[in-house]
C-alpha cells in the first residue's frame, strides 16, 4: 500500500506490455502520486489489465480521451467508474454537451459506488497538432487560439489543458 500523499506527479506507463507496466507501477509505489495508463494500454488489456497493473490504493489517471456523441461518452465514463480513476479525460472538441455528459455520468456513477468523482479534464489541442494540421481539418486559427476557444466553452468543473 502506498503512503497517503498529496504528490501531484503521475507517472505515464506508456506501454501495452502488461508485465512491463506492472513492473513499472510496482517500482513507482510510494515515489509518485499515481500512474497514468493510456489508450494503447487500455485498448490492449481493458479494465482487467488496469486492475492487474495498479498497486493497491495507487491513484489512476485513465488517459483515454473519450470523444463521441454525449450519450456514448457518458456510457463510456460509467463503464470505467468501477476502476475509481482519480482523473479521466475527454476531448474538448467534442463540445460542451459531451463534456457535461461525461461530468454528469461521473457524478451519477461515483455516488452509489461510494467513490470520489474523478477529476474530468478536457484535452483542447494535442501537442502533436500544429497550424497546418488545424488548417487541414478546417480550423483556420493558431493552435494557441484554438486552445483558448475550446477552453472557454468547457463546463465547470471540467479542467482544460493542451495535451
XYZ file of C-alpha atoms in Angstrom:
163
model
C 0.000 0.000 0.000
C 1.346 3.426 -0.869
C 1.662 6.055 1.760
C -1.034 8.699 1.672
C 0.496 11.684 -0.044
C -0.532 14.718 -1.993
C 2.193 14.081 -4.560
C 0.808 15.599 -7.787
C 3.118 13.594 -10.064
C 1.559 10.800 -12.103
C 3.973 8.545 -13.985
C 2.981 7.695 -17.552
C 3.166 3.969 -18.196
C 3.049 4.316 -21.979
C 3.244 0.681 -22.945
C 0.882 -2.084 -23.916
C 3.165 -4.701 -22.330
C 1.295 -5.907 -19.250
C 4.391 -7.245 -17.474
C 6.409 -4.083 -18.109
C 3.544 -1.901 -16.886
C 3.193 -3.997 -13.722
C 6.931 -3.820 -13.013
C 6.971 -0.056 -13.558
C 3.910 0.509 -11.362
C 5.337 -1.618 -8.551
C 8.695 0.172 -8.722
C 6.984 3.580 -8.527
C 4.891 2.780 -5.453
C 5.486 5.485 -2.879
C 7.587 7.582 -5.264
C 4.779 9.158 -7.307
C 1.242 10.303 -6.657
C -0.239 7.869 -9.180
C 0.065 6.186 -12.537
C -1.277 7.164 -15.946
C -2.490 4.420 -18.238
C -3.437 5.428 -21.751
C -5.480 4.341 -24.696
C -2.811 1.941 -26.008
C -2.729 0.003 -22.738
C -6.476 0.206 -22.137
C -7.301 -0.994 -25.641
C -4.925 -3.944 -25.274
C -5.948 -5.007 -21.759
C -9.153 -3.247 -20.711
C -10.313 -2.795 -17.124
C -8.862 -6.140 -16.021
C -5.428 -5.034 -17.217
C -5.732 -1.846 -15.192
C -6.625 -3.882 -12.111
C -3.717 -6.271 -12.770
C -1.172 -3.448 -13.046
C -2.344 -0.977 -10.452
C -0.898 -1.463 -6.973
C -3.470 -1.355 -4.172
C -4.505 2.207 -3.494
C -2.395 3.764 -6.279
C -4.304 6.697 -7.819
C -5.084 6.306 -11.514
C -5.181 8.789 -14.370
C -7.105 6.989 -17.104
C -5.873 8.773 -20.235
C -8.300 7.525 -22.892
C -9.516 10.898 -24.214
C -13.158 9.998 -24.752
C -14.674 11.725 -27.805
C -18.046 10.763 -29.263
C -21.665 11.794 -29.026
C -22.654 12.811 -25.474
C -24.651 9.649 -24.733
C -21.812 7.365 -25.821
C -19.204 9.292 -23.814
C -21.476 9.192 -20.756
C -21.786 5.421 -21.158
C -18.022 5.051 -21.515
C -17.448 7.106 -18.367
C -19.962 4.993 -16.420
C -18.210 1.862 -17.701
C -14.817 2.880 -16.304
C -16.065 4.158 -12.953
C -15.547 0.791 -11.199
C -11.828 1.476 -11.708
C -12.237 4.561 -9.473
C -9.942 6.759 -11.546
C -8.713 9.906 -9.856
C -8.500 11.638 -13.252
C -10.013 10.855 -16.632
C -10.096 12.879 -19.798
C -12.190 13.782 -22.796
C -11.543 15.803 -25.969
C -12.837 19.366 -25.654
C -13.588 19.329 -29.378
C -16.485 17.001 -28.567
C -18.313 20.115 -27.401
C -19.905 21.413 -24.224
C -22.750 18.873 -24.216
C -20.312 15.958 -24.479
C -18.091 17.315 -21.703
C -21.118 17.925 -19.470
C -22.387 14.392 -20.200
C -19.007 12.999 -19.090
C -19.063 15.027 -15.895
C -22.683 14.133 -15.112
C -22.016 10.435 -15.729
C -19.013 10.527 -13.408
C -21.087 12.252 -10.715
C -24.009 9.870 -11.127
C -21.873 6.716 -11.081
C -19.480 7.678 -8.270
C -22.011 8.238 -5.510
C -23.639 4.776 -5.398
C -20.202 3.165 -5.715
C -19.017 5.124 -2.693
C -16.073 6.579 -4.593
C -14.905 10.122 -5.187
C -15.870 11.524 -8.577
C -12.779 11.717 -10.741
C -11.386 14.999 -11.933
C -12.621 15.279 -15.528
C -10.145 17.098 -17.714
C -10.515 18.104 -21.344
C -7.754 17.993 -23.914
C -8.031 21.077 -26.100
C -5.371 20.640 -28.790
C -2.956 17.724 -28.870
C 0.694 18.721 -28.643
C 1.281 16.926 -31.957
C -1.142 19.309 -33.739
C 0.131 22.474 -35.390
C -1.430 25.199 -37.538
C -1.047 23.070 -40.701
C -2.985 20.226 -39.096
C -5.669 22.601 -37.837
C -5.978 24.108 -41.324
C -6.282 20.645 -42.885
C -9.371 19.962 -40.745
C -10.961 23.334 -41.412
C -9.731 25.282 -38.392
C -8.063 28.428 -39.698
C -6.628 29.557 -36.398
C -3.397 29.434 -34.440
C -3.086 26.445 -32.094
C -2.971 28.761 -29.071
C -6.194 30.463 -30.184
C -7.873 27.073 -30.631
C -6.841 26.094 -27.093
C -8.447 29.251 -25.688
C -11.572 28.872 -27.849
C -12.152 25.284 -26.679
C -11.337 26.153 -23.074
C -13.973 28.890 -22.987
C -16.909 26.552 -23.538
C -15.867 23.804 -21.113
C -18.467 23.412 -18.360
C -17.366 23.918 -14.776
C -15.711 21.981 -13.175
C -14.136 20.390 -16.285
C -10.499 21.449 -16.451
C -8.935 22.032 -19.889
C -5.345 21.649 -20.959
C -3.440 21.327 -24.189
C -2.458 17.715 -24.420
